[in-house]
Structures are given as C-alpha cells and as structure tokens.
Coordinates of N, CA and C in Angstrom, one line a residue:
X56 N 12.0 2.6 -1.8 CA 11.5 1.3 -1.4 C 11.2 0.5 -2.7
X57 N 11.3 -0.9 -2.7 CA 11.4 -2.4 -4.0 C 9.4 -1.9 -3.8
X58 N 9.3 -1.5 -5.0 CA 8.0 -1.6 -5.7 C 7.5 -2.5 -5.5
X59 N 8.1 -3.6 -5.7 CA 7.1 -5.1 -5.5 C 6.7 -5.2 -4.0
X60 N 7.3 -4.9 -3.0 CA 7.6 -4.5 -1.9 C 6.4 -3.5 -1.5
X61 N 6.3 -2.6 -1.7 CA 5.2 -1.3 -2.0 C 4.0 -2.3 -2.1
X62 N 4.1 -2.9 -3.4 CA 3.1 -3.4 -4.1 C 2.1 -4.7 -3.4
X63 N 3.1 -5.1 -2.5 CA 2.6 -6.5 -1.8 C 2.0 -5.5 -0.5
X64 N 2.3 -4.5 -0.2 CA 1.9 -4.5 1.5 C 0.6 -3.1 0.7
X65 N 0.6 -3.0 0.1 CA -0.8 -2.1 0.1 C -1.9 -2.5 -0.8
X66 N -3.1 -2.3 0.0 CA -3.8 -2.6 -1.2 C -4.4 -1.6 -2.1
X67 N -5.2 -1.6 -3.6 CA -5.7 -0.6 -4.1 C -6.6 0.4 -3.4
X68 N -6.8 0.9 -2.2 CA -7.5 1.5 -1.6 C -7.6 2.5 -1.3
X69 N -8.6 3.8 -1.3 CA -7.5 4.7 -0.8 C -7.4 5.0 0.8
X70 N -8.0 4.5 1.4 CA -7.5 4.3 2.8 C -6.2 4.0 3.6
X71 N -6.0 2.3 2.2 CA -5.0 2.1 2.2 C -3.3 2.8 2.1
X72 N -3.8 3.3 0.9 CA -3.0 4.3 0.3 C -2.2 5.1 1.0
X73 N -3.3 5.9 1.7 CA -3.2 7.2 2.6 C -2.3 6.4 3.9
X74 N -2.6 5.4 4.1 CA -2.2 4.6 5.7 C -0.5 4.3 5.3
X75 N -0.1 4.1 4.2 CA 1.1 4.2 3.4 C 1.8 5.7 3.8
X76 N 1.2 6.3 3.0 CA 1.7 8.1 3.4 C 1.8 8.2 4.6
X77 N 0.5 7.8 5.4 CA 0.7 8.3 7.3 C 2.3 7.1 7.4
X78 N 2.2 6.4 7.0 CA 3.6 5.1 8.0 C 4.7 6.0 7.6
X79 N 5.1 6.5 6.2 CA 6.1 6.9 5.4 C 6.8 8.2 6.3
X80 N 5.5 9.1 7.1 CA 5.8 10.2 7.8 C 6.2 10.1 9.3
X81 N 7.8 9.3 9.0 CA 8.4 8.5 10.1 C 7.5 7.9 11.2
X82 N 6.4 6.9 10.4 CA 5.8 5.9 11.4 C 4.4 6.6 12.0
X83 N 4.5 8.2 11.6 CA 3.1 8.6 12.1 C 3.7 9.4 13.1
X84 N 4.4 9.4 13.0 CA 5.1 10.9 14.3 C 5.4 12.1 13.7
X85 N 5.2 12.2 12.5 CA 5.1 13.7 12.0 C 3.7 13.6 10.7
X86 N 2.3 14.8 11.5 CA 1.5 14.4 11.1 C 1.3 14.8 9.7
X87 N 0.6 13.8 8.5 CA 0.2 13.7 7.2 C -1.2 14.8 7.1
X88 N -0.8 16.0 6.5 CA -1.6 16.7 6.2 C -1.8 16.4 4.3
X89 N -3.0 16.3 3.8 CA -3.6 15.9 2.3 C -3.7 16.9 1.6
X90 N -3.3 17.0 0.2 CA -3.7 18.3 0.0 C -5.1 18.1 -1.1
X91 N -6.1 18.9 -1.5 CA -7.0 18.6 -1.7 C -7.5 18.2 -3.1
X92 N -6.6 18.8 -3.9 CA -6.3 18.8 -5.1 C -6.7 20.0 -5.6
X93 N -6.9 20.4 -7.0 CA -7.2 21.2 -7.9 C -8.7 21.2 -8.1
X94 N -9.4 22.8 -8.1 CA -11.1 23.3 -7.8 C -11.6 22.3 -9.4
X95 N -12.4 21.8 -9.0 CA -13.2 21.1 -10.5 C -14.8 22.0 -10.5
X96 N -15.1 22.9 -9.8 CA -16.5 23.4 -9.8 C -17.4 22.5 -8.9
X97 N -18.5 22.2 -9.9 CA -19.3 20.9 -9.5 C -18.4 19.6 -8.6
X98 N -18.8 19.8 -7.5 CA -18.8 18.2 -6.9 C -17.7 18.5 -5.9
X99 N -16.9 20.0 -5.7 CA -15.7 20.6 -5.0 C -16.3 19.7 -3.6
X100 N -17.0 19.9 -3.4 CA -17.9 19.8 -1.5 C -18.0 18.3 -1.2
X101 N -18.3 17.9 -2.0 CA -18.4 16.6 -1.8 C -17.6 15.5 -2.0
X102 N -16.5 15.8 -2.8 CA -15.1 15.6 -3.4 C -13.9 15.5 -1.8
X103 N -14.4 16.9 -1.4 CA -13.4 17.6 -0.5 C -13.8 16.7 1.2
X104 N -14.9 16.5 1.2 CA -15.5 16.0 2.7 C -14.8 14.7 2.3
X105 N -15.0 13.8 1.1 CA -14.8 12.0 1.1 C -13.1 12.2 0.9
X106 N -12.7 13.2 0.9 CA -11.2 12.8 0.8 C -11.0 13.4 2.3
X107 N -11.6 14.3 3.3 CA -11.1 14.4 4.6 C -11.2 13.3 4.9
X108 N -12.5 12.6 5.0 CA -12.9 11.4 5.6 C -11.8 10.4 5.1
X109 N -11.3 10.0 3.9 CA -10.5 8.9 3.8 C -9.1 9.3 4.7
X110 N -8.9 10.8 4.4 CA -7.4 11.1 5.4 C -7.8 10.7 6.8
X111 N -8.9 11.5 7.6 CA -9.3 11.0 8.7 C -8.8 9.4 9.3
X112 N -9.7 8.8 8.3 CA -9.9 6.9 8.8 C -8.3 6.5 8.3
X113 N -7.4 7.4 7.5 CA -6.3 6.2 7.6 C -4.9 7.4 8.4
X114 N -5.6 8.1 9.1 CA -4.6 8.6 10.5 C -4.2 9.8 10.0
X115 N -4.0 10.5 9.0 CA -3.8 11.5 9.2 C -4.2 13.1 9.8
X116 N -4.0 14.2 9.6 CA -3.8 15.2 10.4 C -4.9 16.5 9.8
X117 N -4.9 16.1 8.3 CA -5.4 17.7 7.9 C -5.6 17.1 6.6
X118 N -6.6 18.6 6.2 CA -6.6 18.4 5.0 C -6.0 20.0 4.0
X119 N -5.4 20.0 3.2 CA -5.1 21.5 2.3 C -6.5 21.9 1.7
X120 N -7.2 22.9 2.1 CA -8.0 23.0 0.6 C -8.1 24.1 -0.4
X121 N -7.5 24.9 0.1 CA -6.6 26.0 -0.8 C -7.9 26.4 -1.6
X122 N -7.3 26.1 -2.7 CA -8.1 26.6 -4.4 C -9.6 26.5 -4.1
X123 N -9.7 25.2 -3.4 CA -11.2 24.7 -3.4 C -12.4 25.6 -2.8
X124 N -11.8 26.3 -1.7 CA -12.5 27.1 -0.9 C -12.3 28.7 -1.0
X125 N -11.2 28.8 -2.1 CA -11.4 30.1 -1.8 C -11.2 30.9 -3.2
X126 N -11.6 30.2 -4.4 CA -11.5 30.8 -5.4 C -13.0 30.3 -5.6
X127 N -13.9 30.4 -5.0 CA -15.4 30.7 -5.3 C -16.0 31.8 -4.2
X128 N -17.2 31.9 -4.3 CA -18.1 33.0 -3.7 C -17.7 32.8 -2.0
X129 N -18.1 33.2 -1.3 CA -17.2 33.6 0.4 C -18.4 32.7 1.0
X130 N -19.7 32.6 0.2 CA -20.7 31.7 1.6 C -20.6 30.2 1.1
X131 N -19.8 30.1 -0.5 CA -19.5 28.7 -1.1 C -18.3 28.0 -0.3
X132 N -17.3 29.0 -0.1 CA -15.7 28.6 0.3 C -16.1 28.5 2.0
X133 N -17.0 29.4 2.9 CA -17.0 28.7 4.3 C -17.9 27.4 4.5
X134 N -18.7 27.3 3.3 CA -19.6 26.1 3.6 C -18.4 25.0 3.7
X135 N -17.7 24.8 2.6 CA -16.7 23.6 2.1 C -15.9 24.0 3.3
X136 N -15.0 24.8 4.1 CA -14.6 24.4 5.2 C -15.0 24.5 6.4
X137 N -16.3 24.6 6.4 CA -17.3 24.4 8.1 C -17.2 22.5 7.6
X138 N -17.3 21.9 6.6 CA -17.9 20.7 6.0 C -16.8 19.6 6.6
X139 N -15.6 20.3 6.1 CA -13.9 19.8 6.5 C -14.0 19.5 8.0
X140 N -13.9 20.6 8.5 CA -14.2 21.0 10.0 C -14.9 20.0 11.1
X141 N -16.0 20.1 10.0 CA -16.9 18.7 11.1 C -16.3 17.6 10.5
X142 N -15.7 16.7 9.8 CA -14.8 16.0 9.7 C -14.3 15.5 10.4
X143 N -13.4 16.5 11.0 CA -11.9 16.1 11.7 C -12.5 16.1 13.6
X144 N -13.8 16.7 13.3 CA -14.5 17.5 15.0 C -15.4 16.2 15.3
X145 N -15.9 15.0 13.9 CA -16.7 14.1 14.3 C -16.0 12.8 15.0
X146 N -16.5 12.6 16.0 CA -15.9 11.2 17.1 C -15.8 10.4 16.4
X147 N -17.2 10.1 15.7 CA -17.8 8.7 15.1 C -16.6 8.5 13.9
X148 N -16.4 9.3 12.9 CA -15.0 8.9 12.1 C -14.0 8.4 13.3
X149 N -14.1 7.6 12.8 CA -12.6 7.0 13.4 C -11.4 6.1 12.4
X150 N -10.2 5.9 12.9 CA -9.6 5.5 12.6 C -9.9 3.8 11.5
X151 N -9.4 3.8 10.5 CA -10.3 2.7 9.8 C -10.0 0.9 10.1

C-alpha cells in the first residue's frame, strides 16, 4: 500500500493503528491476535492490560503474552493473565 495513502487514512493512535491491522486481516474476517511484546519487569501488568484494552477497542481477537507471563514467579504470571482475561470477558470495553 502508497504510504501517503497509509498515512492519510490513519491517525497516530494506537487504537487507530491496531484498527489498520484488524482491516489488513482481510477486512476483519480473520481475527487479529497482538502480540505483547518483550517482559520489561516493572510495569509487565500494566503494560499488558492497556495494550489488551487498545486491541480489545479497535476489534481484535487476542492478545500473545508469552515471555510476559511466564518467565516470572507462577502467582506473578496468573495474576497478568487472570488481568488479560477480564479484558476480553469485560462488556463495558467495547469496540472504540
């Protein structure tokens, strides 16, 4: 796709962003799972819930959290995906 093109129809957002990736995944019919990124220690939980939430509100499906949840302690790694969980399980998130 013409960059400028890209560039006019999204804005800096990351809602935006993400709503780009969901359209890209033939229109939203094959669903956009995120991946969560790489464990930073401090801030993993909180990092990890505002990026479900932005996948959530701009349509996609899932989130990866791999590293984040399971290369720490076992009651650190279920907190961070009981957290994901209610995410995707809360009504009130909705679509943005």
């Amino acid at each position: 796709m013409d960059y400028a093109v890209s560039a006019d129809l999204t804005a800096d957002h990351p809602i935006d962003l993400t709503r780009r990736q969901v359209a890209t995944c033939s229109m939203g019919r094959v669903g956009l799972v995120n991946g969560g990124g790489a464990s930073a220690g401090q801030g993993d939980l909180a990092q990890t819930v505002r990026t479900a939430v932005i996948d959530k509100r701009a349509g996609g499906t899932g989130l990866i959290t791999g590293r984040r949840a399971f290369q720490r302690p076992t009651a650190e790694g279920i907190e961070l995906l009981h957290a994901v969980q209610d995410v995707y399980l809360d009504d009130s998130i909705t679509v943005a």
